[in-house]
CSV table of C-alpha atoms and ligand atoms in Angstrom, one decimal:
chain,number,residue,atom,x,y,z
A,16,UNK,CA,-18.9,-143.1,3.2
A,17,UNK,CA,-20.0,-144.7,6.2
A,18,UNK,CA,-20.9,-143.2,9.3
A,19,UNK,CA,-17.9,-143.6,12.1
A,20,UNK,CA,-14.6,-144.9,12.1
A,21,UNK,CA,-12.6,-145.5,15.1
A,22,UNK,CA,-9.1,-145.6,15.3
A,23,UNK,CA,-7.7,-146.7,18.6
A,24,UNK,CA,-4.1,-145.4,19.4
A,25,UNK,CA,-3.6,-141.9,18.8
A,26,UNK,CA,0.1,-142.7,18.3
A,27,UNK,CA,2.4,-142.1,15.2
A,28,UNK,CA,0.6,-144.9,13.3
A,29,UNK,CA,-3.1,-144.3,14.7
A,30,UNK,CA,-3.0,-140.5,14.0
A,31,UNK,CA,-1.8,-140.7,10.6
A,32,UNK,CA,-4.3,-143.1,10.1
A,33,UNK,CA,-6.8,-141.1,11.3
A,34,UNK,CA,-5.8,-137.6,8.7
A,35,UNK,CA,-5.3,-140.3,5.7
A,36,UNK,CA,-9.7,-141.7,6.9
A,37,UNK,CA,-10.8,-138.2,7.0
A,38,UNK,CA,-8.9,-137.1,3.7
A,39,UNK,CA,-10.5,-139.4,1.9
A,40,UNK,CA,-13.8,-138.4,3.4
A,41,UNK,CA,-14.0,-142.6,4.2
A,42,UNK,CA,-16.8,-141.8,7.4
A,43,UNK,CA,-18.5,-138.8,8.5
A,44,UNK,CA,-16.8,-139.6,11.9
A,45,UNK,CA,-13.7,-140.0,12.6
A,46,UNK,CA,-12.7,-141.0,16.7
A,47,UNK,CA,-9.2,-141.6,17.7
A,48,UNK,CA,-9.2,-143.1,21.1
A,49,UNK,CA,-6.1,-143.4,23.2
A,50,UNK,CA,-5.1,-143.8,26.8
A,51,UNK,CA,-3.2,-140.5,27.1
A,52,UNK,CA,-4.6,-137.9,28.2
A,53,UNK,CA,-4.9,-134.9,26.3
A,54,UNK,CA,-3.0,-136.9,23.3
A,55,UNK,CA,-6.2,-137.9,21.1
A,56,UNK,CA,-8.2,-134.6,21.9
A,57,UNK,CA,-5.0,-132.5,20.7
A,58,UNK,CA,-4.1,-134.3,17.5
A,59,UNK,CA,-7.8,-134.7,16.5
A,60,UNK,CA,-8.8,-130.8,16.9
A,61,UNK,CA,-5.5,-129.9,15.0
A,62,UNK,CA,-6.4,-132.8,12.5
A,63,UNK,CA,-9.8,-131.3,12.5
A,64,UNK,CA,-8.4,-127.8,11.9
A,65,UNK,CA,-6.5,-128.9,9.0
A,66,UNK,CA,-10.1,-129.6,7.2
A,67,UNK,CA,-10.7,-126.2,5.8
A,68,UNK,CA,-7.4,-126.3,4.0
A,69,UNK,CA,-7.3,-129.7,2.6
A,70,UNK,CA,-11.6,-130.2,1.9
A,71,UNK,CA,-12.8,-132.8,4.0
A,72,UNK,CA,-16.0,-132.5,5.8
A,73,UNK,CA,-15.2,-136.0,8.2
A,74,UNK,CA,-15.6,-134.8,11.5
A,75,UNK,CA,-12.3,-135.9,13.8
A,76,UNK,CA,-12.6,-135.9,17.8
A,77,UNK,CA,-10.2,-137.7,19.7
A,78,UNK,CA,-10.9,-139.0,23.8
A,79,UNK,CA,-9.8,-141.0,26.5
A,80,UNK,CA,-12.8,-143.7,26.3
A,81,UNK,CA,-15.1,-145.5,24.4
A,82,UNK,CA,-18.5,-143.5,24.3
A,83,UNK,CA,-17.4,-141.8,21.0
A,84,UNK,CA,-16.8,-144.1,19.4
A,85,UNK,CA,-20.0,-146.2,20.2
A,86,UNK,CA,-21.6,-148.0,16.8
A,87,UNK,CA,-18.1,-147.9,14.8
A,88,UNK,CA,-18.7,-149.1,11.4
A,89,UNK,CA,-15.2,-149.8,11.5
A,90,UNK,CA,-12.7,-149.8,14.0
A,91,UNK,CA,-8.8,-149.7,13.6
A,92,UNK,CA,-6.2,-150.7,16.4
A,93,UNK,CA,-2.9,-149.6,16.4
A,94,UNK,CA,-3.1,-149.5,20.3
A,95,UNK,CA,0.3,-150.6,21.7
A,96,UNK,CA,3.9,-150.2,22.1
A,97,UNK,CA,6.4,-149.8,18.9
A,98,UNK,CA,9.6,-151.9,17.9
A,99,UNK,CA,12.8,-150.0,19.3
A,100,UNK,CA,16.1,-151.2,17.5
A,101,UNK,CA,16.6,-155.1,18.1
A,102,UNK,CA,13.2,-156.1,19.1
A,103,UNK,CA,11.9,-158.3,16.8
A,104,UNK,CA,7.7,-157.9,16.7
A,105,UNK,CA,7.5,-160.7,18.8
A,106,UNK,CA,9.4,-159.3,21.8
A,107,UNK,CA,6.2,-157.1,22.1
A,108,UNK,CA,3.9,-160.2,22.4
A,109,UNK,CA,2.8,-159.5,26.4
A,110,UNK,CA,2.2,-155.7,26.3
A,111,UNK,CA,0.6,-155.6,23.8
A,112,UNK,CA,-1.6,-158.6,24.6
A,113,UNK,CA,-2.8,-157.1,27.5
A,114,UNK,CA,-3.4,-153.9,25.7
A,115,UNK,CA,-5.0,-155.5,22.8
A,116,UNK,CA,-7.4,-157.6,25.2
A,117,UNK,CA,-8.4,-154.1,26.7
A,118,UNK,CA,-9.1,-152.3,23.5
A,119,UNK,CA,-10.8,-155.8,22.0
A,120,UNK,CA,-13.3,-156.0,25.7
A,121,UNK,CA,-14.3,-151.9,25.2
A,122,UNK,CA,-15.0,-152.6,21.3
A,123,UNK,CA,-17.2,-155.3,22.0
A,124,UNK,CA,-19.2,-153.4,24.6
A,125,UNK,CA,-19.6,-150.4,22.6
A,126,UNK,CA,-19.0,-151.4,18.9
A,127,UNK,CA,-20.7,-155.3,18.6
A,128,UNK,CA,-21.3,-154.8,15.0
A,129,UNK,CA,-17.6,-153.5,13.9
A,130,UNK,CA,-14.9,-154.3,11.3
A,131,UNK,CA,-11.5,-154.4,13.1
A,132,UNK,CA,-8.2,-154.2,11.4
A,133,UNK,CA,-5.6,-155.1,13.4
A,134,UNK,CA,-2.4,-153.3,12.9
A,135,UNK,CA,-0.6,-154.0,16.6
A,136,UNK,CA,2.1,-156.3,16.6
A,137,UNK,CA,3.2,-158.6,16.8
A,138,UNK,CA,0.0,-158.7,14.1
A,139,UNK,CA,-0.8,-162.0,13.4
A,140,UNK,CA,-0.9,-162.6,17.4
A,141,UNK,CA,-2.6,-159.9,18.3
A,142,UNK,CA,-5.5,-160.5,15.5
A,143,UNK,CA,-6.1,-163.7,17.0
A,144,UNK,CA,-6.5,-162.1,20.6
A,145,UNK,CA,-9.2,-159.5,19.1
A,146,UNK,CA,-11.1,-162.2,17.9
A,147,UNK,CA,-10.8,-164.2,20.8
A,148,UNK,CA,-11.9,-161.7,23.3
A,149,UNK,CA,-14.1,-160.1,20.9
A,150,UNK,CA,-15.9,-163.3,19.3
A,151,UNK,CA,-16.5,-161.9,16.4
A,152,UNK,CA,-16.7,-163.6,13.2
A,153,UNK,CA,-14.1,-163.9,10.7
A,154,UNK,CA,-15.6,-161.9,8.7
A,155,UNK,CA,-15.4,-158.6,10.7
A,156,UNK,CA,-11.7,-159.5,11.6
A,157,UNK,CA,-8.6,-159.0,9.9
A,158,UNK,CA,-4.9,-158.0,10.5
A,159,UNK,CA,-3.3,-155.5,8.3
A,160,UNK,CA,0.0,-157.0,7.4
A,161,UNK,CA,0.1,-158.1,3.4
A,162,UNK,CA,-0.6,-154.5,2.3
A,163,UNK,CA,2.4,-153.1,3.8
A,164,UNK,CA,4.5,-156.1,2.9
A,165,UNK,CA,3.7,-156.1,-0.5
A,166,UNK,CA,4.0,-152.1,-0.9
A,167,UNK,CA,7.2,-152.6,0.1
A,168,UNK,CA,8.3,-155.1,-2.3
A,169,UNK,CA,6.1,-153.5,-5.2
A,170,UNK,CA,8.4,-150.0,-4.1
A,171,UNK,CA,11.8,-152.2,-4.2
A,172,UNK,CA,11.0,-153.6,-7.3
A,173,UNK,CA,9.9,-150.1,-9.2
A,174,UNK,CA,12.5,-148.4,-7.8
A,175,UNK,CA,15.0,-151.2,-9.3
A,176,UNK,CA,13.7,-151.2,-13.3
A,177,UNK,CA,13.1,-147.5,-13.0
A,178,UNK,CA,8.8,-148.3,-13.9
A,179,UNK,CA,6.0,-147.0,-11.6
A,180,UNK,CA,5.1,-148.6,-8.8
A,181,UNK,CA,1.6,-148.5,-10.6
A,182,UNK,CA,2.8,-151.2,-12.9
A,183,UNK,CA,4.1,-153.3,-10.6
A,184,UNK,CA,1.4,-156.3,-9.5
A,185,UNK,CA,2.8,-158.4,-6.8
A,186,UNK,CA,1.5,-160.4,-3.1
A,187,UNK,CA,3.5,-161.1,-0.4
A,188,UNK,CA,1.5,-163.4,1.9
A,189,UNK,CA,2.3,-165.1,5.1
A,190,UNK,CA,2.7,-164.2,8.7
A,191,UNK,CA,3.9,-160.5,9.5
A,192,UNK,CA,7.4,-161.1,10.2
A,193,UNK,CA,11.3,-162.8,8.9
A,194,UNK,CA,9.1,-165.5,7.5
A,195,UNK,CA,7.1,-163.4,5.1
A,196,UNK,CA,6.4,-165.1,1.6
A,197,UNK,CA,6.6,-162.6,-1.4
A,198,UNK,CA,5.2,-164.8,-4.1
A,199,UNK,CA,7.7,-164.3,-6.8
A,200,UNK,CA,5.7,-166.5,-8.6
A,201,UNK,CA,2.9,-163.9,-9.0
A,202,UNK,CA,4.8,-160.8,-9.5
A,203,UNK,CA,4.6,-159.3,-12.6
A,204,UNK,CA,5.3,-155.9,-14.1
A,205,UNK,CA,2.2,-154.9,-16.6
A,206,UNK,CA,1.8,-158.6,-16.4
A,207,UNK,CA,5.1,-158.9,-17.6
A,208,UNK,CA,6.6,-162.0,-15.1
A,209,UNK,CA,9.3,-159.9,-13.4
A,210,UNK,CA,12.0,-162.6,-13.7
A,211,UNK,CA,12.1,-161.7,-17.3
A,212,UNK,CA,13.1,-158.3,-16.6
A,213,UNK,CA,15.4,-158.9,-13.3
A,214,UNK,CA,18.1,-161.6,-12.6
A,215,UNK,CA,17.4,-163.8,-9.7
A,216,UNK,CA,20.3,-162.2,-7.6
A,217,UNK,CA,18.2,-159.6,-7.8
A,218,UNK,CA,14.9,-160.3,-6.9
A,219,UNK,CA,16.2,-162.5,-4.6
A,220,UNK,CA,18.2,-159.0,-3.0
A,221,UNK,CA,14.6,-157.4,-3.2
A,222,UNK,CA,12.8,-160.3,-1.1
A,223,UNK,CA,15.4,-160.5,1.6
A,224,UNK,CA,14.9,-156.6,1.9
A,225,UNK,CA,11.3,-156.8,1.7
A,226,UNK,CA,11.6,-159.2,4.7
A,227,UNK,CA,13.5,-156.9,6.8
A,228,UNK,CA,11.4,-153.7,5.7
A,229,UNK,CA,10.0,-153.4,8.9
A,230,UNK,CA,13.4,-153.6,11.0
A,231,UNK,CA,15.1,-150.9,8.3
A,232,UNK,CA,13.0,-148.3,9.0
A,233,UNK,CA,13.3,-149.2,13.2
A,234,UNK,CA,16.9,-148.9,12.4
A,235,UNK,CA,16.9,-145.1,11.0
A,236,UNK,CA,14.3,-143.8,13.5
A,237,UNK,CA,15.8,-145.5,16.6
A,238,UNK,CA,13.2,-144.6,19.0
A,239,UNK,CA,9.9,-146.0,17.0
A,240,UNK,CA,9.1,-147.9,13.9
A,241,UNK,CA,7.1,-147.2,10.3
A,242,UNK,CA,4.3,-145.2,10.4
A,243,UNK,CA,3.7,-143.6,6.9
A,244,UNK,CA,2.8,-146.7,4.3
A,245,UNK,CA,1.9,-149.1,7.6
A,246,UNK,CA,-1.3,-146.7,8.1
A,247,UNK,CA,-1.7,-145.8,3.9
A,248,UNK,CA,-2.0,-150.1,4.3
A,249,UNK,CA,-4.6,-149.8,6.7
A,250,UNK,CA,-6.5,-147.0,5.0
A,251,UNK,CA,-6.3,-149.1,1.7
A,252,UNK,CA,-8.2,-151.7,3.7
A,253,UNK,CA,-11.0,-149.4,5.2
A,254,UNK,CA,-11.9,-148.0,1.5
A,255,UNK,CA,-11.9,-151.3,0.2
A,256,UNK,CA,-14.8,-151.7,2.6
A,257,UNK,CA,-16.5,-148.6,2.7
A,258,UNK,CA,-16.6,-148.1,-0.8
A,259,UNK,CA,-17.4,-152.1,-1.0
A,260,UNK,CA,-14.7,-152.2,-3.8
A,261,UNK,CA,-14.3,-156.2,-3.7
A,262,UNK,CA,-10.9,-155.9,-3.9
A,263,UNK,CA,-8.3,-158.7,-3.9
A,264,UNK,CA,-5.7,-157.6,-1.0
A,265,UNK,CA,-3.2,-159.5,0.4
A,266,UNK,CA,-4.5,-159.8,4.5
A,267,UNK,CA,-4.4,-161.8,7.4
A,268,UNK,CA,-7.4,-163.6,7.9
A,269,UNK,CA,-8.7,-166.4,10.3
A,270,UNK,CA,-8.2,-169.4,8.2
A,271,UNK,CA,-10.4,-172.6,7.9
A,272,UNK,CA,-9.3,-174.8,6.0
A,273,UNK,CA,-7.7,-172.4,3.2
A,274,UNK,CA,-4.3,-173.5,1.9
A,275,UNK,CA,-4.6,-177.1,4.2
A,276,UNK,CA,-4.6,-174.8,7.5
A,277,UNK,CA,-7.1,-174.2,10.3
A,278,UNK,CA,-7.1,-171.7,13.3
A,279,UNK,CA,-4.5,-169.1,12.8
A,280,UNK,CA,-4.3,-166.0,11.5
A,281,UNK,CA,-2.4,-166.1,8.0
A,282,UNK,CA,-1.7,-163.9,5.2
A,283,UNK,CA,-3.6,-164.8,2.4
A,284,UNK,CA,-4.9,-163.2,-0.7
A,285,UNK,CA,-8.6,-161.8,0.8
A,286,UNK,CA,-12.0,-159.7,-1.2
A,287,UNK,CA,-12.4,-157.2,0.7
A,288,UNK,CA,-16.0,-155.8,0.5
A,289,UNK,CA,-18.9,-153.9,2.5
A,290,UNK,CA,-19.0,-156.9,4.4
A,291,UNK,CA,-15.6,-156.9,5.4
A,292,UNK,CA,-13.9,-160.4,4.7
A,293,UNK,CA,-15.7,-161.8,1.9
A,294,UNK,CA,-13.9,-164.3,0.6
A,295,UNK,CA,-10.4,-166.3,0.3
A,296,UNK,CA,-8.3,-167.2,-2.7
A,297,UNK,CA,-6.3,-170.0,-2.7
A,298,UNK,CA,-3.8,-169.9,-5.4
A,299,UNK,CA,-1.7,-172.4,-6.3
A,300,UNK,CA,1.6,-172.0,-5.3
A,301,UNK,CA,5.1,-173.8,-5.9
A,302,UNK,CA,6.7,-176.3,-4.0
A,303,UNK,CA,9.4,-173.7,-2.3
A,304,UNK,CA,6.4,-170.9,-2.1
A,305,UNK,CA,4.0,-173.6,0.0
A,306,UNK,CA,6.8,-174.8,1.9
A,307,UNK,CA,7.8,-171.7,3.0
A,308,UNK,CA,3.9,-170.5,3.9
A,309,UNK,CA,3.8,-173.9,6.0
A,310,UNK,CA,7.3,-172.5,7.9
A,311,UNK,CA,5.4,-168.8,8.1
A,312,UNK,CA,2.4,-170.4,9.8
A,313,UNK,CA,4.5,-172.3,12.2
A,314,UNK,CA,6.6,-168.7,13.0
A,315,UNK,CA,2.7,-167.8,14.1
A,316,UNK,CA,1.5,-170.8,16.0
A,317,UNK,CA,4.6,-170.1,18.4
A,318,UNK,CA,3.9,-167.1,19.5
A,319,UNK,CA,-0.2,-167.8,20.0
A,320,UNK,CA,0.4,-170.7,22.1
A,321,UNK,CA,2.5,-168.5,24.1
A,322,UNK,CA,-0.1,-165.8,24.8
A,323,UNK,CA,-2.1,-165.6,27.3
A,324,UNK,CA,-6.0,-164.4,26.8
B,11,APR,N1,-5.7,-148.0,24.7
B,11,APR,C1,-5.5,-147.0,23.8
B,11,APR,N2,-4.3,-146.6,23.4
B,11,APR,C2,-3.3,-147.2,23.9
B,11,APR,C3,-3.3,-148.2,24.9
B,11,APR,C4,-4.6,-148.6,25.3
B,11,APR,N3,-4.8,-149.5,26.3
B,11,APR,N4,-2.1,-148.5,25.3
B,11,APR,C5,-1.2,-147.8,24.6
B,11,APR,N5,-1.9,-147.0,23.7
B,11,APR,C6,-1.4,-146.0,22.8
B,11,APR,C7,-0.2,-145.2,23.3
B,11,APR,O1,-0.6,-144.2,24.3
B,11,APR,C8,0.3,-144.6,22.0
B,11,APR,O2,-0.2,-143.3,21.8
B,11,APR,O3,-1.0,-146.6,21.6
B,11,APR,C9,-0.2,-145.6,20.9
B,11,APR,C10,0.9,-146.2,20.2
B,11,APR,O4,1.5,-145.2,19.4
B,11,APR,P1,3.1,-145.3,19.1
B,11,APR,O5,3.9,-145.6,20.3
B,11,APR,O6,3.4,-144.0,18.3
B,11,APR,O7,3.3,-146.5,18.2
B,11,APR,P2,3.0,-146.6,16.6
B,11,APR,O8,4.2,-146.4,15.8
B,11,APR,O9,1.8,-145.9,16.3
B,11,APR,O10,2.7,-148.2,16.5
B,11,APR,C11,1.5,-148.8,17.0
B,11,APR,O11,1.3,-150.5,15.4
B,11,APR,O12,2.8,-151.0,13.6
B,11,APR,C12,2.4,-151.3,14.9
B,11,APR,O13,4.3,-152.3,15.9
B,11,APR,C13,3.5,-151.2,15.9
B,11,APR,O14,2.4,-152.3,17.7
B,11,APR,C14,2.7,-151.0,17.2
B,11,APR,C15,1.5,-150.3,16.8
């Protein structure tokens, strides 16, 4: 374990986040940070009372500011607003900007050293903004995005042939949003290739749901969006570091150079380790899959040259 991780945004994301760290016993520490008052100190002393009952000895606090969570081995932002039915992730682009560039300025003053996952959205943006503002290194920056996407499609595709998600290998890379890229190519069941076991219809079914994931859940809950596997993503990411598991997850990452493109955030196949980012697959992809990364990419570069840092 390591010694404190930070979650910032004590909402439905950013506290379930928060119980999932301190389950797991990933940090001795566990600070959730938000701007409402009363919010973060509530959730983490019930969070903290719930200890006893299910074993963990992580120690959650929540506040108002930053002094907590000083020297955060890892930091996790979910600060922001949510999706409400018919917004796509990009019609949040200027709140949570501004609210991102807050968070990213207090992390840097208090927490130089951190790991940040990014979880706001619209993600891909709002990973470039932290590391802007923050001038961190790629390395200890990196949007959580691919996880949930490809849990998702890993879910869809189990649930369809009746196996366990267990069995299910897949990656869906690409920006965080319509433009997503399940590689179809690379989805495999037991490394059985999936499209011996499912017509194309139907894979093709899965993908286009896979896509809209995100906006099916916004849908049912009307006044939020997903909270449940979005911060079981996150978590993934944060034991893949603490435990320094070098494990091969699907995240975006500050590309330079990988797969022919510089200076975005992309999701790409990433080893997660100790050191956070520490290193970048490039696997070869067809025609239709590369072309429709390149598309992704450009769904991304819109948005970025629209913010303002
Ligand atoms: N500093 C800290 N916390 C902030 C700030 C800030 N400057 N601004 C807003 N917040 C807090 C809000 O007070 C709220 O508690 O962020 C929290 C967001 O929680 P929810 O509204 O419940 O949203 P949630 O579903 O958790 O989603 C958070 O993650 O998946 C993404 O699209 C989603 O961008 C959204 C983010």
């Amino acid at each position: 374990m390591v010694n404190k991780i930070t979650v910032v945004g004590a909402g439905n994301v950013g506290a379930t986040t928060a119980q999932r760290v301190a389950e797991k016993e990933l940090a001795k520490h566990v600070v959730l940070v938000d701007i409402m008052e009363g919010v973060p100190q509530g959730k983490g002393l019930d969070q903290w009372e719930s200890a006893p009952i299910e074993g963990f000895d992580s120690r959650i606090m929540g506040t108002n500011g930053y002094d907590e969570s000083a020297n955060s081995d890892i930091v996790v932002v979910t600060a922001g607003i949510a999706r409400k039915p018919g917004m796509s992730r990009d019609d949040l682009l200027n709140t949570n900007a501004g609210i991102v560039k807050q968070v990213s300025e207090s992390i840097k003053a208090t927490s130089p050293n951190a790991i940040l996952i990014m979880v706001s959205n619209p993600l891909d943006v709002m990973s470039y903004v932290a590391k802007e503002v923050t001038g961190f290194p790629r390395e200890r920056v990196l949007g959580m995005a691919g996880v949930l996407d490809t849990a998702r499609y890993r879910s869809f595709i189990a649930e369809a042939l009746d196996v366990s998600v267990r069995d299910i290998q897949a990656m869906v890379l690409g920006g965080h949003g319509d433009t997503m890229v399940p590689l179809i190519s690379y989805t495999s069941v037991s490394g059985i290739p999936v499209t011996q076991l499912m017509s194309k219809e139907r894979l093709d079914a899965i993908v286009e749901r896979t896509r809209g994931g995100g906006a099916e859940i916004v849908k049912y809950l009307k006044t939020g969006s997903a909270y449940y596997a979005p911060s079981s993503a996150a978590v993934q990411m944060c034991e893949a570091i603490v435990r320094d598991q070098k494990r091969i997850l699907p995240c975006a990452a500050w590309l330079e150079g990988e797969y022919g493109m510089s200076g975005l955030f992309l999701g790409v196949p990433c080893k997660l380790g100790r050191a956070g980012l520490e290193g970048i697959l490039e696997v070869t992809l067809t025609d239709e899959e590369r072309q429709a990364l390149e598309k992704s990419a450009e769904a991304v570069r819109e948005p970025m040259s629209a913010v303002k840092l």
